[in-house]
């Protein structure tokens, strides 16, 4: 009997559940990996993302072969034909598939299998990219009025016994140390080094292929220096723990010109495709805290909260919500995406220019750059949430549907009307000026909101609040902010609205 395992580009974990189930039957098992744009839902991707995925897949196939697995690696856009041929050539009796991280992905996958009229047994295996499987999350969500991250995170800490004393109370006495985190950047701050990897022969060949696909790509390919193997991804994790974890918490929200990575982990590209597993990342950070006096609790807890809390919660919510979640548009924002999102030279707003420039160069921006610069602008400028989500998907090296819907639509755009966030993440230039040095070198004045030189983040912010006052009042948590609307004179309103209209070319 021959067992076939078809692995997708985000299932590159050698210990995944499907492979593990065949570990003693390698000679009766065949594995398929297909390098194809057909398995991807978009037409444009960051050139570095295509390079990362395809190079990681090719390395992974080599790795599996060197361990005695029988692997077919196909480079072909006709995935259905490849799949059919593979089934026939190997006379496969049983198929083993891993539950897909993305909803669309799972359907396409299923469709391809159905179209082949495969009559053998099909077994689905759990997705090792996450600690909480869909059914576990459903069990937690059942009967709850609100799905609150903090509740989910505390339960996750207990479920996996992370940073706990006597398996129940949080180390240090508090569950949440956010108050010690999120400090603005200090003057002349020195950021830690970044671990980079020169492209090897396999990566160079992929880069040559991707370079010829300019109509399908965005961003700068030449700077590619991400890890593409598990061994190197583990080095990134070790390097983070040795050089960045100590200050991670303190500066996790800070932004500095030309400092792309700050104290962040840089692990999302790897953990999202299976090169790193969530529990090993969490355990490595927990151990570092226990074994080194250098690592403060606020940083260790702050980081673990991201992976064990936010990442698992976002994935759980994505599979929990209704099918139409991706189409929701609470504020009915319909404006098309401004051209400068594709080309940073077309904006003179320094914060946006800096973050877009770094995204073009690396495929990466950290959480606050994504949320409070790019997404915040989209929200207050009234850009269609779906257009913005599609751009995020094309622009980032770690983007997948499961993480985009919840982060861009739910958290960033409040398009779900509050299923995920308790209020919209909208802010004026005050926040940008407090948390970054961008405003110092900007032609706009971050203190002004109605003059000619006023910062667009200011007048767009007030215009957004004014336009949506009624909807925002119904959210409760916005009432304090909305009180300020009453203090704005009719003349100032008029100037701010004129500025907004001019800025948005209305
Ligand atoms: P660190 O700051 O070092 O954090 C550690 C890890 O925590 C991350 O690697 C990630 O795995 C996890 N994490 C933290 N917050 C989240 C979150 N909200 N959702 C999911 N995982 C989280 N993350 C992606 O993986 N892919 C995306 O395409 C993506 N798009 C985003 C878009 C918006 C508008 C926002 C607000 C957030 C987005 N995030 C996305 C979440 C987060 O910004 C990135 O995971 C993080 O910036 C990745 O960099 P890092 O590994 O250096 O993270
Ligand atoms: Fe951004 Fe406004 Fe600051 Fe310029 S002044 S960097 S546009 S927030």
XYZ file of C-alpha atoms and ligand atoms in Angstrom:
567
model
C 0.000 0.000 0.000
C 1.329 3.470 -0.923
C 0.601 6.538 1.139
C 0.870 9.982 -0.491
C 1.453 13.183 1.491
C 0.924 16.480 -0.337
C 2.594 19.306 1.595
C 1.933 23.005 0.970
C 4.561 25.763 1.086
C 3.587 26.698 4.663
C 3.860 23.087 5.912
C 7.649 22.769 5.993
C 7.994 21.067 9.357
C 9.796 17.723 9.227
C 8.022 16.599 12.378
C 4.574 17.524 11.122
C 1.717 15.233 12.035
C 1.345 13.630 8.581
C 5.065 12.849 8.153
C 5.377 11.625 11.735
C 2.598 9.121 11.128
C 4.709 7.528 8.344
C 8.134 7.689 9.964
C 8.454 3.903 10.137
C 7.154 3.393 6.597
C 9.302 5.776 4.546
C 9.679 3.395 1.608
C 5.897 3.081 1.219
C 5.343 6.831 1.465
C 5.614 9.408 -1.308
C 5.645 13.166 -0.730
C 4.585 15.886 -3.146
C 5.585 19.567 -3.117
C 4.400 21.817 -5.956
C 6.119 25.138 -6.679
C 3.371 27.099 -8.377
C 1.715 30.515 -8.377
C -1.574 28.705 -8.900
C -1.775 27.725 -5.255
C -1.645 31.395 -4.287
C -4.734 33.609 -4.145
C -3.160 36.873 -5.385
C -1.499 38.090 -8.526
C 1.197 40.227 -6.871
C 3.597 39.178 -4.104
C 6.643 40.705 -2.520
C 9.584 39.375 -4.540
C 11.294 38.366 -1.289
C 8.262 36.374 -0.181
C 8.198 34.281 -3.350
C 11.946 33.755 -2.925
C 11.576 32.751 0.711
C 8.773 30.256 0.095
C 10.190 28.609 -3.014
C 13.753 28.477 -1.722
C 12.548 27.089 1.639
C 10.463 24.466 -0.225
C 13.419 23.394 -2.387
C 15.707 23.153 0.656
C 13.054 21.235 2.545
C 12.664 18.714 -0.299
C 16.442 18.185 -0.335
C 16.443 17.708 3.410
C 13.663 15.124 3.281
C 15.429 13.204 0.486
C 18.661 13.151 2.496
C 16.691 11.461 5.286
C 15.389 8.733 2.999
C 11.962 10.101 2.038
C 10.716 9.730 -1.552
C 9.924 13.255 -2.710
C 8.434 14.607 -5.943
C 9.223 18.317 -6.323
C 7.250 19.774 -9.224
C 7.713 23.248 -10.692
C 4.504 23.671 -12.619
C 1.513 26.014 -12.563
C -0.900 23.244 -13.579
C -1.248 21.891 -10.060
C -4.192 19.655 -10.861
C -2.346 17.907 -13.666
C 0.738 17.434 -11.461
C -1.355 16.036 -8.636
C -3.223 13.632 -10.910
C -0.014 12.382 -12.490
C 1.586 11.903 -9.062
C -1.382 9.823 -7.848
C -1.244 7.695 -11.013
C 2.556 7.259 -11.209
C 2.778 6.178 -7.579
C -0.506 4.229 -7.477
C -1.422 5.956 -4.271
C -3.997 4.179 -2.080
C -4.194 6.638 0.785
C -3.759 10.394 0.916
C -2.594 12.239 4.017
C -3.194 15.988 4.117
C -2.601 18.571 6.817
C -5.448 20.952 7.702
C -4.708 24.180 5.892
C -4.054 27.399 7.876
C -6.160 29.408 5.417
C -9.834 28.822 4.739
C -9.540 29.395 0.967
C -6.447 27.214 0.885
C -8.333 24.319 2.417
C -11.100 24.589 -0.184
C -8.747 24.818 -3.193
C -6.850 21.878 -1.844
C -10.032 19.875 -1.434
C -11.249 20.926 -4.888
C -8.056 19.677 -6.548
C -8.359 16.355 -4.741
C -12.059 16.056 -5.717
C -11.326 16.838 -9.363
C -8.960 13.878 -9.628
C -11.721 11.436 -8.653
C -9.341 9.893 -6.175
C -11.191 6.958 -4.651
C -8.760 5.952 -1.921
C -8.833 6.924 1.726
C -8.138 10.591 2.650
C -6.956 11.416 6.142
C -6.602 14.949 7.467
C -3.947 15.716 10.081
C -3.744 18.581 12.547
C -1.864 21.746 11.669
C 1.341 21.990 13.709
C 1.830 25.694 12.951
C -0.544 26.400 15.845
C -0.934 25.185 19.413
C -4.687 25.642 19.502
C -6.525 23.558 16.903
C -9.855 24.831 15.547
C -11.950 22.516 17.757
C -10.081 23.565 20.926
C -10.722 27.213 20.124
C -14.415 26.515 19.441
C -14.670 24.811 22.800
C -13.194 27.908 24.486
C -15.397 30.306 22.489
C -18.636 28.386 23.115
C -21.143 30.424 25.117
C -18.893 33.477 25.559
C -20.452 36.863 24.812
C -17.082 38.441 24.007
C -13.914 36.672 22.935
C -11.394 38.614 24.996
C -7.699 38.207 24.234
C -6.659 38.570 27.877
C -8.919 35.653 28.941
C -7.648 33.514 26.093
C -4.019 34.349 26.850
C -4.276 33.513 30.562
C -5.884 30.208 29.766
C -3.135 29.514 27.189
C -0.489 30.192 29.837
C -2.186 27.621 32.069
C -2.860 25.110 29.295
C 0.814 25.026 28.298
C 2.204 25.822 31.757
C 4.213 28.851 30.679
C 5.750 31.346 33.151
C 3.712 29.954 36.022
C 4.399 29.197 39.656
C 2.784 25.991 40.914
C 1.169 25.629 37.507
C -1.403 28.327 38.291
C -0.121 31.768 39.330
C 1.881 34.012 36.998
C 5.585 34.334 37.703
C 6.138 37.799 39.208
C 2.514 38.012 40.401
C 1.026 39.780 37.357
C -0.391 38.425 34.115
C 0.141 41.629 32.193
C 3.264 43.806 32.253
C 2.296 46.136 29.404
C 2.701 49.166 31.654
C 6.451 48.567 31.794
C 6.602 48.162 28.028
C 6.052 50.342 25.000
C 8.377 53.225 25.849
C 9.200 55.901 23.262
C 12.658 55.644 21.691
C 15.468 57.408 23.579
C 17.763 59.857 21.794
C 20.883 58.263 20.199
C 19.614 54.808 20.989
C 21.796 51.965 19.611
C 19.904 49.037 18.140
C 21.267 45.472 18.153
C 22.830 43.746 15.122
C 20.713 41.695 12.721
C 21.612 38.186 11.588
C 21.579 37.992 7.785
C 22.184 35.136 5.344
C 23.802 35.364 1.928
C 21.827 33.544 -0.760
C 23.250 30.058 -1.503
C 23.002 28.372 -4.899
C 19.396 27.240 -4.457
C 18.270 30.683 -3.314
C 20.201 32.347 -6.146
C 18.419 30.147 -8.695
C 15.041 31.039 -7.196
C 15.972 34.726 -7.219
C 16.803 34.466 -10.915
C 13.372 32.969 -11.557
C 11.576 35.602 -9.450
C 13.536 38.429 -11.119
C 11.858 37.475 -14.407
C 8.377 37.791 -12.877
C 8.242 41.568 -12.459
C 4.528 41.795 -13.349
C 3.771 39.464 -10.426
C 6.075 41.062 -7.903
C 6.499 44.097 -5.677
C 9.508 45.319 -3.726
C 13.243 44.980 -3.896
C 14.595 41.491 -4.508
C 18.322 42.259 -4.311
C 18.346 42.771 -0.545
C 17.143 39.227 0.146
C 18.943 37.933 3.224
C 16.312 35.952 5.131
C 16.919 32.402 6.397
C 15.475 29.646 4.175
C 16.174 26.518 6.253
C 15.164 25.360 9.699
C 18.812 25.392 10.828
C 19.150 29.068 9.934
C 15.715 29.943 11.316
C 16.861 28.448 14.649
C 19.930 30.692 14.475
C 17.614 33.703 14.068
C 15.733 32.639 17.198
C 18.970 32.185 19.183
C 20.298 35.502 17.942
C 17.078 37.235 18.977
C 17.308 35.772 22.457
C 20.984 36.703 22.799
C 20.798 40.245 21.405
C 17.251 41.583 21.233
C 14.997 39.939 23.810
C 16.379 41.984 26.710
C 14.916 45.257 25.367
C 12.069 43.731 23.349
C 9.351 44.745 25.785
C 10.608 48.235 26.486
C 10.881 49.283 22.846
C 8.346 47.044 21.126
C 6.262 50.024 19.964
C 9.108 52.444 19.158
C 9.953 53.499 15.590
C 13.216 55.061 14.371
C 14.179 56.222 10.883
C 16.275 53.627 9.006
C 15.996 51.139 11.887
C 13.848 48.455 10.337
C 14.081 45.736 12.936
C 14.695 47.350 16.336
C 14.388 44.687 19.078
C 11.834 42.516 17.277
C 12.068 38.741 16.900
C 11.915 38.587 13.062
C 10.465 35.102 13.359
C 7.046 35.466 11.683
C 8.345 34.494 8.189
C 9.564 31.177 9.664
C 6.922 30.298 12.223
C 4.205 30.883 9.595
C 5.667 28.266 7.220
C 6.656 25.617 9.762
C 10.425 26.190 9.941
C 9.948 27.119 13.608
C 7.235 25.777 15.892
C 5.341 28.015 18.297
C 6.000 25.977 21.443
C 9.751 25.744 20.855
C 9.884 29.536 20.394
C 7.879 30.134 23.576
C 9.920 27.605 25.580
C 13.217 29.073 24.344
C 12.177 32.509 25.598
C 10.845 31.143 28.876
C 14.118 29.243 29.460
C 16.155 32.337 28.645
C 14.213 34.199 31.335
C 14.800 31.459 33.919
C 18.467 31.020 33.049
C 19.688 34.567 32.542
C 19.469 37.489 34.955
C 19.831 39.765 31.934
C 16.347 39.022 30.570
C 13.663 41.010 32.375
C 10.193 39.559 32.926
C 8.480 42.383 31.028
C 10.348 41.389 27.859
C 9.912 37.628 28.237
C 6.220 37.932 29.122
C 5.673 40.618 26.445
C 7.099 38.357 23.754
C 5.313 35.207 24.922
C 2.050 37.202 24.948
C 2.572 37.870 21.223
C 3.113 34.249 20.232
C 1.016 32.321 22.756
C -1.642 35.037 23.025
C -2.086 37.183 19.944
C -0.923 34.753 17.249
C -3.035 31.833 18.486
C -6.022 34.096 19.195
C -5.945 35.643 15.696
C -5.810 32.230 14.060
C -8.618 30.929 16.294
C -10.878 33.912 15.551
C -10.205 33.592 11.799
C -11.650 30.084 11.750
C -14.409 30.922 14.253
C -16.099 33.842 12.463
C -18.661 33.596 9.655
C -17.617 33.085 6.044
C -18.471 36.692 5.144
C -15.958 38.153 7.640
C -13.587 39.072 4.808
C -16.259 41.266 3.193
C -17.289 43.224 6.312
C -16.998 47.008 6.133
C -18.436 48.600 9.297
C -17.700 52.203 8.303
C -18.579 51.589 4.655
C -15.186 52.868 3.526
C -14.939 52.734 -0.268
C -11.915 54.858 -1.234
C -9.387 53.103 -3.498
C -5.855 52.498 -2.277
C -3.626 55.541 -2.966
C -0.863 54.888 -5.492
C 1.879 55.741 -2.997
C 1.295 52.438 -1.194
C 3.015 50.840 -4.211
C 5.677 53.508 -4.532
C 6.900 55.424 -1.489
C 8.354 58.246 -3.583
C 4.787 59.411 -4.244
C 4.092 60.546 -0.688
C 5.673 63.366 1.256
C 4.294 62.175 4.598
C 7.539 61.084 6.220
C 6.145 58.361 8.499
C 4.396 56.629 5.602
C 7.379 57.115 3.307
C 9.791 55.528 5.811
C 7.605 52.521 6.559
C 6.744 51.959 2.888
C 10.404 52.282 1.885
C 11.448 49.649 4.413
C 8.579 47.361 3.352
C 9.699 47.622 -0.287
C 13.285 46.833 0.743
C 12.650 43.986 3.180
C 9.009 42.783 3.074
C 8.982 43.580 6.801
C 7.609 46.238 9.134
C 7.027 45.747 12.829
C 3.659 45.609 14.505
C 3.248 49.300 15.327
C 4.448 50.419 11.915
C 1.798 48.155 10.380
C -0.959 49.131 12.835
C -0.410 52.774 13.722
C 1.139 54.079 10.498
C -0.093 52.057 7.503
C -3.377 50.728 8.818
C -4.228 53.840 10.846
C -3.853 55.953 7.709
C -6.118 53.552 5.786
C -8.770 53.786 8.497
C -8.897 57.555 8.908
C -8.572 58.184 5.150
C -11.585 55.908 4.526
C -9.798 53.405 2.266
C -11.678 50.211 1.426
C -10.621 47.633 4.066
C -10.561 44.917 1.409
C -8.281 46.973 -0.881
C -5.957 47.614 2.050
C -5.932 43.957 3.051
C -5.098 42.906 -0.447
C -2.149 45.345 -0.462
C -0.891 44.045 2.908
C -1.055 40.530 1.515
C 1.016 41.548 -1.500
C 3.518 43.605 0.470
C 4.608 41.482 3.443
C 6.911 38.510 3.647
C 4.836 36.854 6.395
C 1.333 37.501 4.980
C -1.315 34.758 4.828
C -5.089 34.988 4.742
C -5.523 33.756 8.341
C -3.353 36.520 9.723
C -4.468 39.302 7.332
C -8.219 39.038 7.902
C -7.965 39.364 11.646
C -5.129 41.887 11.788
C -5.958 44.154 8.870
C -9.742 43.922 8.737
C -10.499 43.281 12.417
C -7.790 45.001 14.394
C -6.601 47.631 11.918
C -9.782 48.697 10.127
C -12.485 47.766 12.671
C -14.326 46.425 9.605
C -16.002 43.768 11.776
C -17.640 46.412 14.009
C -15.913 45.162 17.162
C -15.812 41.354 17.044
C -12.077 41.520 17.608
C -11.104 44.946 18.947
C -13.031 46.896 21.561
C -12.421 50.205 19.725
C -10.844 51.336 16.465
C -7.069 51.842 16.422
C -7.323 55.395 15.081
C -4.916 58.105 16.149
C -3.609 61.534 15.246
C 0.008 62.630 14.713
C 0.452 62.937 18.486
C 1.025 59.199 18.757
C 3.412 59.088 15.789
C 5.438 61.950 17.234
C 5.570 60.344 20.689
C 6.651 56.905 19.478
C 8.992 57.808 16.598
C 11.427 60.357 15.202
C 9.548 60.575 11.891
C 7.861 63.914 12.541
C 11.187 65.728 13.032
C 12.040 65.384 9.365
C 8.613 65.883 7.885
C 7.373 68.808 5.851
C 4.077 68.695 7.786
C 3.568 70.096 11.252
C 2.469 67.404 13.688
C 0.979 69.990 16.048
C -1.340 71.563 13.475
C -4.683 70.304 12.265
C -6.311 73.115 10.296
C -3.497 75.190 8.765
C -2.042 74.741 5.300
C 0.953 72.864 6.675
C -1.053 70.744 9.104
C -0.304 67.025 9.361
C -2.807 64.908 7.374
C -2.973 62.431 10.270
C -4.583 65.215 12.317
C -7.316 66.526 10.051
C -8.106 63.051 8.696
C -8.371 61.759 12.273
C -10.877 64.441 13.356
C -12.755 64.130 10.103
C -12.992 60.361 10.676
C -14.341 60.870 14.215
C -16.798 63.542 13.031
C -18.062 61.435 10.097
C -18.584 58.360 12.239
C -19.620 59.932 15.532
C -22.846 57.997 15.860
C -21.299 54.597 15.141
C -18.402 55.347 17.465
C -20.667 56.424 20.324
C -22.351 53.048 20.186
C -18.949 51.481 20.940
C -18.818 53.002 24.453
C -15.034 53.126 24.794
C -14.777 56.126 22.437
C -16.952 58.544 24.407
C -14.103 60.352 26.157
C -12.398 61.107 22.847
C -15.660 62.122 21.205
C -16.178 64.801 23.868
C -13.421 66.768 22.108
C -15.574 67.087 18.998
C -17.818 69.574 20.807
C -14.877 71.919 21.381
C -14.058 72.318 17.684
C -15.431 75.562 16.229
C -17.427 75.525 12.944
C -14.566 77.491 11.267
C -12.012 74.885 12.325
C -14.248 72.064 11.161
C -14.546 73.739 7.814
C -10.769 74.136 7.444
C -10.110 70.538 8.506
C -12.709 69.233 6.064
C -11.226 71.348 3.272
C -7.765 70.004 4.101
C -9.087 66.437 4.075
C -10.841 66.930 0.741
C -7.711 68.459 -0.786
C -5.495 65.699 0.571
C -7.809 62.980 -0.719
C -8.326 64.744 -4.085
C -12.085 64.957 -3.596
P 7.643 40.290 17.089
O 7.270 41.683 17.369
O 8.998 39.867 17.480
O 6.539 39.337 17.748
C 6.751 37.945 17.896
C 5.756 37.109 17.178
O 4.456 37.252 17.736
C 5.562 37.382 15.705
O 6.588 36.772 14.926
C 4.205 36.743 15.434
O 4.369 35.379 15.160
C 3.478 36.910 16.753
N 2.481 37.986 16.697
C 2.518 39.153 17.372
N 1.385 39.858 17.148
C 0.646 39.119 16.312
C -0.623 39.330 15.705
N -1.335 40.420 15.936
N -1.071 38.381 14.878
C -0.360 37.254 14.630
N 0.846 37.005 15.183
C 1.330 37.932 16.013
N 1.748 38.942 11.311
C 2.077 38.012 10.411
O 2.650 36.975 10.766
N 1.764 38.175 9.094
C 1.133 39.287 8.646
O 0.892 39.417 7.458
C 0.770 40.290 9.590
N 0.123 41.417 9.186
C -0.253 42.347 10.096
C -0.992 43.461 9.673
C -1.419 44.397 10.584
C -2.256 45.575 10.151
C -1.094 44.225 11.943
C -1.563 45.205 12.950
C -0.347 43.139 12.362
C 0.071 42.176 11.451
N 0.790 41.037 11.848
C 1.117 40.086 10.933
C 1.148 40.813 13.254
C 2.547 41.343 13.626
O 2.650 42.678 13.212
C 3.655 40.523 12.986
O 3.476 39.166 13.338
C 5.035 40.937 13.479
O 5.247 42.294 13.148
C 6.098 40.041 12.858
O 7.383 40.474 13.168
P 8.296 39.799 14.290
O 8.424 38.345 14.026
O 9.557 40.593 14.351
O 7.392 40.011 15.546
Fe 3.634 61.534 9.722
Fe 2.367 63.829 10.261
Fe 4.527 63.164 11.622
Fe 4.695 63.874 9.056
S 4.044 65.166 10.765
S 5.744 62.176 10.035
S 2.831 62.999 8.232
S 2.603 62.070 11.626
